[in-house]
Coordinates of C-alpha atoms in Angstrom, one line a residue:
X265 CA -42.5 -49.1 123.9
X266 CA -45.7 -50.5 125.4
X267 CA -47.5 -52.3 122.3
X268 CA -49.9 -49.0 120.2
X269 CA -50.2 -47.0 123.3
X270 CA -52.0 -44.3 121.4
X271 CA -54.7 -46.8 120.8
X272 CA -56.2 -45.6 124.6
X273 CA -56.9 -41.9 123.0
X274 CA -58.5 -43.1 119.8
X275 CA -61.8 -41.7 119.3
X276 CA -65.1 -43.8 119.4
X277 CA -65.6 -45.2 115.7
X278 CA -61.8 -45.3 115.1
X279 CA -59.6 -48.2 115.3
X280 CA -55.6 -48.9 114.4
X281 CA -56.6 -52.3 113.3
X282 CA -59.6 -51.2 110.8
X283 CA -59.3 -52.5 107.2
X284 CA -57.7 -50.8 105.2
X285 CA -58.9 -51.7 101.5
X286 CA -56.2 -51.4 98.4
X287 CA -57.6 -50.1 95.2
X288 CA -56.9 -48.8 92.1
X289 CA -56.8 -45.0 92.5
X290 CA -59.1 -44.5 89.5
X291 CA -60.9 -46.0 91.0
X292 CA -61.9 -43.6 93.8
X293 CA -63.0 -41.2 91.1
X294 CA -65.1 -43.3 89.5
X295 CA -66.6 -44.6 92.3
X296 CA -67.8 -41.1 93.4
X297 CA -69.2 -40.4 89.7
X298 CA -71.2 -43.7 90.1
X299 CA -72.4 -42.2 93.7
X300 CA -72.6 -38.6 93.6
X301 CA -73.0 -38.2 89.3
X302 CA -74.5 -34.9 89.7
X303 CA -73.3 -33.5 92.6
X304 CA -70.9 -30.6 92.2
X305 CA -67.1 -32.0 92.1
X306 CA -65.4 -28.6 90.9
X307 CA -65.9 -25.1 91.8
X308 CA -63.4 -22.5 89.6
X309 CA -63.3 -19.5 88.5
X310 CA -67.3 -19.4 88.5
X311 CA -68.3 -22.4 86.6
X312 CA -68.7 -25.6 88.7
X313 CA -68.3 -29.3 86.8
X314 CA -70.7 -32.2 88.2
X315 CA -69.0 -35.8 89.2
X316 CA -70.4 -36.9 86.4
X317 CA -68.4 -34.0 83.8
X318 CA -65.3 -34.3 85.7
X319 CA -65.1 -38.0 85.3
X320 CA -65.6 -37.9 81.2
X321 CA -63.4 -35.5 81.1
X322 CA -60.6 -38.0 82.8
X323 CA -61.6 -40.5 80.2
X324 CA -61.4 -38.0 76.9
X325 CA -58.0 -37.5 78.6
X326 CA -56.9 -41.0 79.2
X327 CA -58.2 -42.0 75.7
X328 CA -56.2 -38.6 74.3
X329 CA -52.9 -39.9 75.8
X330 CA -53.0 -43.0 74.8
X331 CA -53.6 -41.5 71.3
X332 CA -49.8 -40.3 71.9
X333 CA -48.6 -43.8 72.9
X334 CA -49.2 -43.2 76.6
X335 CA -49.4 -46.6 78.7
X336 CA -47.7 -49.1 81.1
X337 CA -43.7 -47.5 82.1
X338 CA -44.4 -44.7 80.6
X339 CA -44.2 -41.3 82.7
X340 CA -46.3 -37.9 82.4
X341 CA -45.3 -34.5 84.3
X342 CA -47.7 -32.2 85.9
X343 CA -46.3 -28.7 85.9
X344 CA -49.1 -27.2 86.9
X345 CA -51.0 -25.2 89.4
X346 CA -54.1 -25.3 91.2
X347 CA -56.7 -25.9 88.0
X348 CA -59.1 -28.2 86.7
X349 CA -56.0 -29.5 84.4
X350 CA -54.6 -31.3 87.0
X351 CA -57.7 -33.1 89.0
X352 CA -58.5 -33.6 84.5
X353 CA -54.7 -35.1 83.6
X354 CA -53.9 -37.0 86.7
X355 CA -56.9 -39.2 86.8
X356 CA -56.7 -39.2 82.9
X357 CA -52.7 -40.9 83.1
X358 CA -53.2 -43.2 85.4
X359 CA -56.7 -44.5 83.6
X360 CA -53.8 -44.6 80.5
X361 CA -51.7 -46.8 82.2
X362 CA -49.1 -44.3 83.0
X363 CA -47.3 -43.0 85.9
X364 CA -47.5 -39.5 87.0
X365 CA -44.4 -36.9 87.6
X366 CA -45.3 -34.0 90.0
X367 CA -43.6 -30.7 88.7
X368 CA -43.2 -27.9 91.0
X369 CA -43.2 -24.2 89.2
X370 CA -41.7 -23.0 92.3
X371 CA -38.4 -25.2 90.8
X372 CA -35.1 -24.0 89.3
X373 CA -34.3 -24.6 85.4
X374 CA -31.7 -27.0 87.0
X375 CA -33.5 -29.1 89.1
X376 CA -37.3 -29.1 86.2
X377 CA -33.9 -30.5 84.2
X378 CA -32.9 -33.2 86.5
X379 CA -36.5 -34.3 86.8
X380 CA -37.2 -35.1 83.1
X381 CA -33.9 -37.6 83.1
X382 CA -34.3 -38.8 86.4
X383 CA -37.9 -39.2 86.1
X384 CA -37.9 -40.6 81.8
X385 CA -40.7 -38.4 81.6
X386 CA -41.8 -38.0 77.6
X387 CA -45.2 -36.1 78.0
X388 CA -45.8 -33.0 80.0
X389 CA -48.6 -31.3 80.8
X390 CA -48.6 -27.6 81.4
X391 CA -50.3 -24.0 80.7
X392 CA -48.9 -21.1 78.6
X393 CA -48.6 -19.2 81.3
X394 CA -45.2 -17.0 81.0
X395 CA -44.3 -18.7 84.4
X396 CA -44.2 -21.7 83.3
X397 CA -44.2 -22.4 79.8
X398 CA -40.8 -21.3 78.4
X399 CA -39.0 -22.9 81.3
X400 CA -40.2 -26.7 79.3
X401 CA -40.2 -25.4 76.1
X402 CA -36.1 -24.9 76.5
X403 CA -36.2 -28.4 78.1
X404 CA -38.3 -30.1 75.1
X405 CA -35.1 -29.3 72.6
X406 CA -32.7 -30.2 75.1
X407 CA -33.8 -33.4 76.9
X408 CA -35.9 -36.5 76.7
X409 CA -39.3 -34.7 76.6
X410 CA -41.3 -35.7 73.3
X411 CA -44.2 -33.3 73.3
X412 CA -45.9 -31.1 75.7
X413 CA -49.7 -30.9 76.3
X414 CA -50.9 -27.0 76.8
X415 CA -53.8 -25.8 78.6
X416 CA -55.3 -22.0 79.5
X417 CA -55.9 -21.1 82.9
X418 CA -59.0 -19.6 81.9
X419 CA -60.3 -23.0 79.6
X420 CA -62.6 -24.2 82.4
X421 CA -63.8 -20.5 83.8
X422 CA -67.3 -19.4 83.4
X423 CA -66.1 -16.6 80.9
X424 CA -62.9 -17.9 79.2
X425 CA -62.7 -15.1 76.9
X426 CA -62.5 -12.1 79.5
X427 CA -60.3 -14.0 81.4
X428 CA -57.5 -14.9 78.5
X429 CA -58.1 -11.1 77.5
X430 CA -57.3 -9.7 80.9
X431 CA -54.6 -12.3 81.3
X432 CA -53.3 -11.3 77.7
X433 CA -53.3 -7.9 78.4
X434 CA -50.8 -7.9 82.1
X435 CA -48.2 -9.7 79.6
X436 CA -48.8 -13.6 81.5
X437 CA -49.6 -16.1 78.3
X438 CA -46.5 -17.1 76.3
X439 CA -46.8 -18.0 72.9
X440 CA -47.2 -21.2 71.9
X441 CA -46.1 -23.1 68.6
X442 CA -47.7 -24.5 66.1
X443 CA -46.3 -28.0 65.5
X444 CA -46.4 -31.6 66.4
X445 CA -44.6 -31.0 69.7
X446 CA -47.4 -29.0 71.4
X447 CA -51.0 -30.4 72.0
X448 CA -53.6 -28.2 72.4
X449 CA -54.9 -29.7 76.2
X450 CA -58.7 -29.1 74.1
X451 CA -57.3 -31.1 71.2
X452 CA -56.2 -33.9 74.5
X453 CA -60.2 -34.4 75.0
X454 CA -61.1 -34.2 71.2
X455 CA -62.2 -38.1 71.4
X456 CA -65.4 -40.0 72.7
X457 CA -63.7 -41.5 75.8
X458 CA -63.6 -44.6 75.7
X459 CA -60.2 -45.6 76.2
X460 CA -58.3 -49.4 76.7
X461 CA -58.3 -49.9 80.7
X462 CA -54.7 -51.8 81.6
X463 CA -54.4 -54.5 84.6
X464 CA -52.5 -53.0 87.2
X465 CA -51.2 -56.5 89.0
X466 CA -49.9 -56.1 92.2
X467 CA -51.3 -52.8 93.7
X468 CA -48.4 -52.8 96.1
X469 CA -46.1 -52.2 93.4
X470 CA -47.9 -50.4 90.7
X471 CA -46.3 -46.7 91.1
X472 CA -48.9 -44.0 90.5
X473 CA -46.9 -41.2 91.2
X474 CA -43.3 -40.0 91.5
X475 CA -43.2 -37.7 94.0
X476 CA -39.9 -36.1 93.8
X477 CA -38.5 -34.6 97.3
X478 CA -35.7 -32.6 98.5
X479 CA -33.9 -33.5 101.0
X480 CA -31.7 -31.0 102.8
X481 CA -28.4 -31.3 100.1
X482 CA -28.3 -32.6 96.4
X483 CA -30.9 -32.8 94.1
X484 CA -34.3 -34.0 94.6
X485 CA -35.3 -38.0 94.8
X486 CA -38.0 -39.9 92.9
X487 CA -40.3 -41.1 96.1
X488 CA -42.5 -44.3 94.6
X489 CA -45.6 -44.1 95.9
X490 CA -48.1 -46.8 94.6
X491 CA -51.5 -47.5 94.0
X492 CA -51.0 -49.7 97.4
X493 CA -49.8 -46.7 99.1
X494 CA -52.1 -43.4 97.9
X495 CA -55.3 -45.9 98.5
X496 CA -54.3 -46.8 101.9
X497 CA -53.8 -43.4 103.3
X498 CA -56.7 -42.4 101.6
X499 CA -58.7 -45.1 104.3
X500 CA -56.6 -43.4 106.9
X501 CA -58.0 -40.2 106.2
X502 CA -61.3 -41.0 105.4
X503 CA -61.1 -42.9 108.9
X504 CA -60.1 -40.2 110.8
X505 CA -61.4 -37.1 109.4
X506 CA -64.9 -38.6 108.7
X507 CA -65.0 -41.2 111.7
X508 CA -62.7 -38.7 114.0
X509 CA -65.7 -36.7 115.6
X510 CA -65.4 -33.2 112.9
X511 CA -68.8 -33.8 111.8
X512 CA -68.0 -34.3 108.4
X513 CA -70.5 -36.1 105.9
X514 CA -70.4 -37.7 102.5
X515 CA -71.6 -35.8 99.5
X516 CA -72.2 -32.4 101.9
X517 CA -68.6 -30.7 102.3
X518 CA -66.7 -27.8 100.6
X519 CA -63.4 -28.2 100.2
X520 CA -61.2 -24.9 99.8
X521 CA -58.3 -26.0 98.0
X522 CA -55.5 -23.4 97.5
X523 CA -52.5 -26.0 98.5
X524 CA -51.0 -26.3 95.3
X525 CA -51.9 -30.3 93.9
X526 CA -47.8 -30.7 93.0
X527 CA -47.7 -31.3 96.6
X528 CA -48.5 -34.8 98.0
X529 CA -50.4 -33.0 101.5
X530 CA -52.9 -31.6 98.7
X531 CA -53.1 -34.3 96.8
X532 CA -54.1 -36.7 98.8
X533 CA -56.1 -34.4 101.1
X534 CA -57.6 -32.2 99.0
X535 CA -57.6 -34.0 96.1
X536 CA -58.2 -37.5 97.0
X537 CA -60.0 -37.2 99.9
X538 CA -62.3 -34.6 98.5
X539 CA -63.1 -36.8 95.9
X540 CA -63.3 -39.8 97.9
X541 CA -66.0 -38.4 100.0
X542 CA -67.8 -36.7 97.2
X543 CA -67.1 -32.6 98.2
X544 CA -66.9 -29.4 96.4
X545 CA -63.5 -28.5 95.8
X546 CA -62.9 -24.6 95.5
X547 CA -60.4 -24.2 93.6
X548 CA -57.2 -20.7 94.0
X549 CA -54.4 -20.7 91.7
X550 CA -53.1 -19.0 94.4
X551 CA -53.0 -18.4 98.3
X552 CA -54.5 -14.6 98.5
X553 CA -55.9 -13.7 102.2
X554 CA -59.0 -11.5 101.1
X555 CA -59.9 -13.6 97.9
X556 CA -59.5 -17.0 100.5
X557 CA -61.7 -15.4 103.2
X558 CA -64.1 -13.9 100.7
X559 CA -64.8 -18.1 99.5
X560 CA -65.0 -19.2 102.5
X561 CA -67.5 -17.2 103.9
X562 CA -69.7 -16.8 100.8
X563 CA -69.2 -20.2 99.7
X564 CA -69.5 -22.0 103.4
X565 CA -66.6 -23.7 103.1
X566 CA -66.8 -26.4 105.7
X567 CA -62.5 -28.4 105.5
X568 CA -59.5 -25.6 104.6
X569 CA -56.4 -28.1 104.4
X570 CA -53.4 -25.4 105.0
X571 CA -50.1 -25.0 106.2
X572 CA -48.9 -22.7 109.1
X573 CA -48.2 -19.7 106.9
X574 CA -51.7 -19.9 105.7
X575 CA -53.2 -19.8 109.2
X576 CA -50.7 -17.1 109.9
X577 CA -51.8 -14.7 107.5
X578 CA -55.4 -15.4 107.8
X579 CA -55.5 -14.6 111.7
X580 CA -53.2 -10.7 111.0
X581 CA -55.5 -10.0 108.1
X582 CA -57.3 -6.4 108.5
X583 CA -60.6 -6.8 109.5
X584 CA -60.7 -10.9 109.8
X585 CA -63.3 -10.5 112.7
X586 CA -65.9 -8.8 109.8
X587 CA -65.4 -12.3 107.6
X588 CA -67.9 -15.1 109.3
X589 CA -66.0 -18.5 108.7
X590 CA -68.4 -20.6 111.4
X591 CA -68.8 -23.0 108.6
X592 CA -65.7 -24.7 109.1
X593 CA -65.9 -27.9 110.4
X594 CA -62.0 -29.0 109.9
X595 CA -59.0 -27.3 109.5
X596 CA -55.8 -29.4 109.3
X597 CA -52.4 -27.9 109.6
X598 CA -49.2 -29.9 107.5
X599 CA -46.6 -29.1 106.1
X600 CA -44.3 -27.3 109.2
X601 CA -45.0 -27.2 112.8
X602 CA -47.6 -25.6 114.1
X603 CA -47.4 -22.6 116.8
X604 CA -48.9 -22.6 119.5
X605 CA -49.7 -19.4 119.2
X606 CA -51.3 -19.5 115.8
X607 CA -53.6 -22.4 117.1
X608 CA -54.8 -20.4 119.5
X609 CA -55.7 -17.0 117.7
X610 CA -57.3 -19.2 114.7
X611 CA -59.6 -20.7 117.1
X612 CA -60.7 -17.8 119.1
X613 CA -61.6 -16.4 115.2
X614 CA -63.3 -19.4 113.8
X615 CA -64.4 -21.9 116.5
X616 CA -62.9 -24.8 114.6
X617 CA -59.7 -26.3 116.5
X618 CA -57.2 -26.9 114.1
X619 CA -56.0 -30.0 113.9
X620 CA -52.1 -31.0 113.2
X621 CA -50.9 -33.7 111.6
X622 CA -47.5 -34.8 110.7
X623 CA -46.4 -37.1 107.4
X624 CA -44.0 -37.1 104.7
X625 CA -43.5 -37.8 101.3
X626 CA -43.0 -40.6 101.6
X627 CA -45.9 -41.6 103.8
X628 CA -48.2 -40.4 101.3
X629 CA -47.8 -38.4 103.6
X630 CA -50.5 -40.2 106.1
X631 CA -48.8 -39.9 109.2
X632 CA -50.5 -38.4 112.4
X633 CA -53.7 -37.4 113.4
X634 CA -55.5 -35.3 116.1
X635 CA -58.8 -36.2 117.0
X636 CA -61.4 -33.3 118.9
X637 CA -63.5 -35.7 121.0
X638 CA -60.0 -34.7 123.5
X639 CA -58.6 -32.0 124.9
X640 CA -55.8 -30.2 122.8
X641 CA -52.3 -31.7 123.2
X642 CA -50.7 -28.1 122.2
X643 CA -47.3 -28.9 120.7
X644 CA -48.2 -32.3 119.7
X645 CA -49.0 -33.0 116.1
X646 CA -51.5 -35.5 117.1
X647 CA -51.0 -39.8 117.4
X648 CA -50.6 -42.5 114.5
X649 CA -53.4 -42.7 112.1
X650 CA -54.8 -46.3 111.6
X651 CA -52.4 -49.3 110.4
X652 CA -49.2 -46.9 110.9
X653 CA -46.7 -48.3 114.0
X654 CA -44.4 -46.0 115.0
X655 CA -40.8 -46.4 116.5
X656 CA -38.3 -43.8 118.0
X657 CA -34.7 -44.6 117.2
X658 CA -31.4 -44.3 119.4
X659 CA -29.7 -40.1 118.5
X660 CA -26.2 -41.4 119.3
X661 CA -25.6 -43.5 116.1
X662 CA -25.9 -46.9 118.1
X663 CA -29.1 -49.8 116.7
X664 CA -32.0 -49.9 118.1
X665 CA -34.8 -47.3 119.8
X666 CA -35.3 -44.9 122.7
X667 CA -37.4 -46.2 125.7
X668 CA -41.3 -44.9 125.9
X669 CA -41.2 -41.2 126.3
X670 CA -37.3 -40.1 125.2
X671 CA -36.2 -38.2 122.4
X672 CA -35.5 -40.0 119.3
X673 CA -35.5 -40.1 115.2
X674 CA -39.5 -40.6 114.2
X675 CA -39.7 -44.5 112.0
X676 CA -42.7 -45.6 110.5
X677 CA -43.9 -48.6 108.9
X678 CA -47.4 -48.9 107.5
X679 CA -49.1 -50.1 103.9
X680 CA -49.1 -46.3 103.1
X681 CA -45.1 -45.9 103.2
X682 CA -43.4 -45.5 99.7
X683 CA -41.8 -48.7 97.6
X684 CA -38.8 -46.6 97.5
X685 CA -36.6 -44.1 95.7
X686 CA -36.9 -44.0 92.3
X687 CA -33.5 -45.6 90.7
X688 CA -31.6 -45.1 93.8
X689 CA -31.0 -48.3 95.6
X690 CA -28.5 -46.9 97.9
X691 CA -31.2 -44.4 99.0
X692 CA -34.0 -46.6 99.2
X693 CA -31.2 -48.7 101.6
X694 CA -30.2 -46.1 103.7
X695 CA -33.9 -44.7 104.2
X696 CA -35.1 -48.2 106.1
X697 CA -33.4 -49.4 109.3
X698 CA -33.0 -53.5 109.7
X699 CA -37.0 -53.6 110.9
X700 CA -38.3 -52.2 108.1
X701 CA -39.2 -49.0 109.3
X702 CA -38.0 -45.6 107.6
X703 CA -36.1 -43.5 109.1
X704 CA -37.7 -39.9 109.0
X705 CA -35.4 -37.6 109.5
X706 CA -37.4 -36.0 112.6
X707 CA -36.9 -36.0 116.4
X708 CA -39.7 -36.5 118.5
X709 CA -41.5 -38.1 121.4
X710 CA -44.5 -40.2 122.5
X711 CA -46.1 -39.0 126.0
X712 CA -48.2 -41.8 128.0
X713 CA -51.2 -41.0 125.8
X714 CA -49.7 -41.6 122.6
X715 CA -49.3 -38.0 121.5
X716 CA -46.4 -37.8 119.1
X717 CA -44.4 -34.3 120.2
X718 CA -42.1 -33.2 116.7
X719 CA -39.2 -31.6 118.3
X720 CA -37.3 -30.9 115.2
X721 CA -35.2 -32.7 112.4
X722 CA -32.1 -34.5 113.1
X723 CA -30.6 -32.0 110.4
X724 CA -31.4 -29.0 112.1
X725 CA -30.5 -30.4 115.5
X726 CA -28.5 -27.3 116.9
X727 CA -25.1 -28.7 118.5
X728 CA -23.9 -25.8 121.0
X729 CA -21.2 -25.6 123.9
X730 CA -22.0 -29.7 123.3
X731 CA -26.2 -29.6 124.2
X732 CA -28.4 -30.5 121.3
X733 CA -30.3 -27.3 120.9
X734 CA -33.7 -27.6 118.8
X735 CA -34.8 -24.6 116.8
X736 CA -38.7 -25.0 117.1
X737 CA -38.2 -24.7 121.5
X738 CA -36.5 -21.2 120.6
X739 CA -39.2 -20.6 118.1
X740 CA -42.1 -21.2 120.4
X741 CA -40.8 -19.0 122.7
X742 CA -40.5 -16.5 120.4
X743 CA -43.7 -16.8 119.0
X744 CA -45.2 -15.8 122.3
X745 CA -44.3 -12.4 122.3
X746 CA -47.5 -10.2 121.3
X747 CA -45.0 -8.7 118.4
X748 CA -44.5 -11.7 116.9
X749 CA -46.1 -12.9 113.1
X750 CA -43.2 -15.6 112.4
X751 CA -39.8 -16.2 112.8
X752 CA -37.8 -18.8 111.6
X753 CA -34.9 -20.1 113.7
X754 CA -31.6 -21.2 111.4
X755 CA -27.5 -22.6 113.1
X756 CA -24.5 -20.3 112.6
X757 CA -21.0 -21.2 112.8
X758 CA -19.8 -20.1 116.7
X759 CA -16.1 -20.1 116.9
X760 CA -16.8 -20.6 120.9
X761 CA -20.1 -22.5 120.5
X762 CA -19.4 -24.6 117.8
X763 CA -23.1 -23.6 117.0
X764 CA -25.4 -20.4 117.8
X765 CA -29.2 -19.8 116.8
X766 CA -30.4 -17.1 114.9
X767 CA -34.0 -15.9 114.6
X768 CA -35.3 -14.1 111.5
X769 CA -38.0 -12.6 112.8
X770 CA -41.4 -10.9 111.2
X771 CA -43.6 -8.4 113.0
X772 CA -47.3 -7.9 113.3
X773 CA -48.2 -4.8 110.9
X774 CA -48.0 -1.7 113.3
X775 CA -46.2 -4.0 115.7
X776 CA -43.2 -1.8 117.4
X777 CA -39.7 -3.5 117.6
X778 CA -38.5 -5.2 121.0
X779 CA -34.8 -6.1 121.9
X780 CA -33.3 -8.9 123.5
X781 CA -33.1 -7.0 126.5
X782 CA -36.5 -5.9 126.5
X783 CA -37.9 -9.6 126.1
X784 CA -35.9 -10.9 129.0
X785 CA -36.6 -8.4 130.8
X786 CA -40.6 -9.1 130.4
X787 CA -39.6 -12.5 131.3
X788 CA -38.0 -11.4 134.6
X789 CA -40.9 -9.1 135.7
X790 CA -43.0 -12.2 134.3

């Protein structure tokens, strides 16, 4: 591969070689209190929490946890959603000296199980929510966990007590014990702040965060991401969202953040970023069309970090066109590929392009970019950010990589890739090659301009009548049938074959049914 290729298509103001600073992560918060102290950092629920609010309230916490022996190796979970809790405990840990564990509510008893050993979590933070409360509380007799830390969804709305009373009343709050194994999240910030600040050492080792990830079999691995890591791809964002030609300025943006903070995509983009830069974030518990289009119209929400579903259901609500959503300066797509399709009717409704990126748990998940100041690559999910090389390796099991422009399995190398998997050596082994680059997973392609083309994962790679068969190429094909919402593209076993593909498809509302015949029949008349 020529030597950064993709360098050619970088915008003006962009460049792979920039510096890419390595800080403390705190430290981005309280850099932005020292800039922006009164600017407004949090919008929820109707009450909105200056810089300079959110970042005492980090300190109370980190002050609380240490209180409870929090420090150096010692690990707090997050099972939580999208609240002030989170942005409040995951600044307030790492100012302890801990390490944060991401919880996902969306996980089985089994796997929230596995996490707390694998992970030697002791603390927890959660809310007493019946969705997620009991699901710990059987854990904290049963496992490692010492004591968990319990919040309200409605502690930082502008009327707490109508919203615990509504809540109360559909049967969602749990309750909660009395006893030295629950901490009120109130009785957390009881204190004056002023915690003991810890030297980190070596950022490049320090872990922040373990980000656990699933994989396609097995149980989910402990990805180490450090300091090193979540503050470099922090200067690749900030690089290429605010350099990148969106028109994006500091201390000016809203931020709608719905992605859920559990997931690394939010929290570095939303999260990070958004604090980096000094923006509003809005904050939804949860991903509801009207309520999202209602914020960010009213609110003039300027960046709406989704995924592909999002975009999806945004573009078929009823009456979208009614909603004016011109504010929107930059919309980035992670999480799945985007299609076509989607791109293209979220456009036509907004005038903001939306830009797809590509990244990984384990990049932090800085990956790809794509900038505007070029015409759209459809199908691409955009070229390396800043300080990220990228290799293609050989399909057919044999060392080394793929000549310029040929398919291969998508390796990275970059300060922004993880230390490794959390006590698994073998894993950590088997996810590098002998260059130090880590293997991905995905299949892909460079073209001559440096546009990185996902064509699927090397797990889903289809294998029929002996062709490699990629699911998305069916999918996109799919997509462009006027009937189409999503569809989802899976192997089954083929006798004959050896593989076959089947779509699971979902229709536009009102949308009548078409058959295979019909369809290829369309595509004969043209």
């Amino acid at each position: 591969m020529s030597e950064h290729r993709w360098t050619r298509s970088y915008p003006p103001g962009v460049h792979w070689d920039a510096e890419l600073p390595l800080m403390p992560v705190p430290q981005i918060l309280d850099d932005a209190v020292a800039r922006w102290p009164e600017l407004p950092a949090i919008d929820y629920m109707g009450r909105v929490l200056s810089y300079r609010e959110l970042g005492a309230l980090t300190d109370r916490a980190a002050k609380g946890l240490q209180a409870l022996g929090v420090g150096p190796g010692v690990h707090v979970g997050l099972y939580l959603p999208n609240c002030p809790q989170y942005i409040i405990a995951f600044f307030g840990v790492l100012k302890a000296g801990g390490t944060v564990v991401n919880y996902s509510p969306l996980d089985a008893e089994r796997v929230l199980a596995h996490k707390v050993e694998d992970s030697e979590t002791d603390f927890l933070v959660t809310l007493d929510m019946t969705t997620l409360y009991p699901q710990m509380a059987r854990l904290l007799g049963a496992s490692r966990l010492k004591k968990l830390i319990i919040g309200n969804i409605a502690d930082y709305a502008a009327h707490p007590g109508a919203v615990r009373a509504h809540l109360q009343g559909a049967g969602q709050l749990a309750p909660v014990p009395v006893d030295d194994r629950h901490v009120p999240f109130e009785q957390l910030l009881a204190n004056d702040g002023r915690y003991e600040p810890h030297a980190l050492g070596d950022l490049r080792q320090a872990i922040v965060v373990l980000q656990y990830t699933g994989g396609t079999t097995g149980l989910p691995k402990g990805a180490m991401l450090t300091h090193g890591n979540l503050s470099a791809a922090n200067q690749q964002y900030w690089l290429t969202c605010m350099q990148g030609g969106y028109g994006l300025a500091e201390g000016e943006e809203v931020f709608l953040a719905v992605l859920p903070p559990f997931h690394i995509y939010a929290l570095s983009v939303n999260m990070l970023l958004g604090v980096a830069i000094g923006a509003t974030q809005v904050l939804h518990t949860r991903f509801e069309p009207e309520a999202i289009l209602k914020d960010l119209a009213a609110k003039k929400v300027s960046v709406f970090p989704g995924v592909p579903t999002m975009y999806t259901a945004i573009n078929n609500f009823p009456g979208v066109e009614q909603f004016d959503l011109r504010a929107l300066k930059f919309c980035g797509s992670g999480g799945a590929p985007l299609p076509v399709e989607v791109h293209q009717r979220f456009m036509q409704l907004t005038g903001c392009s939306l830009s797809e990126g590509w990244g990984m748990t384990e990049t932090s998940p800085s990956g790809t970019f794509t900038p505007t100041s070029l015409p759209a690559r459809p199908g691409s999910c955009g070229m390396p950010m800043p300080g990220i090389d990228f290799r293609f390796a050989r399909l057919d099991g044999e060392a080394g990589y793929v000549a310029p422009g040929e398919r291969g399995e998508i390796c990275v190398k970059g300060p922004n890739i993880m230390k490794g998997y959390w006590n698994n050596p073998q894993a950590t082994a088997d996810a590098f090659d002998a260059n130090g680059y880590m293997r991905t997973g995905d299949v892909g392609y460079m073209d001559a301009d440096g546009y990185i083309h996902i064509v699927d994962r090397t797990k889903d790679m289809l294998l029929c009548s002996g062709y490699n068969v990629y699911p998305r190429t069916i999918e996109e094909a799919i997509y462009a049938h006027p009937a189409v919402a999503e569809v989802c593209v899976i192997g089954i076993p083929d006798e004959y074959r050896g593989q076959s593909p089947k779509a699971f498809i979902v229709l536009k509302a009102g949308a009548p049914a078409f058959t295979v015949d019909e369809r290829s029949e369309e595509r004969r008349v043209g």
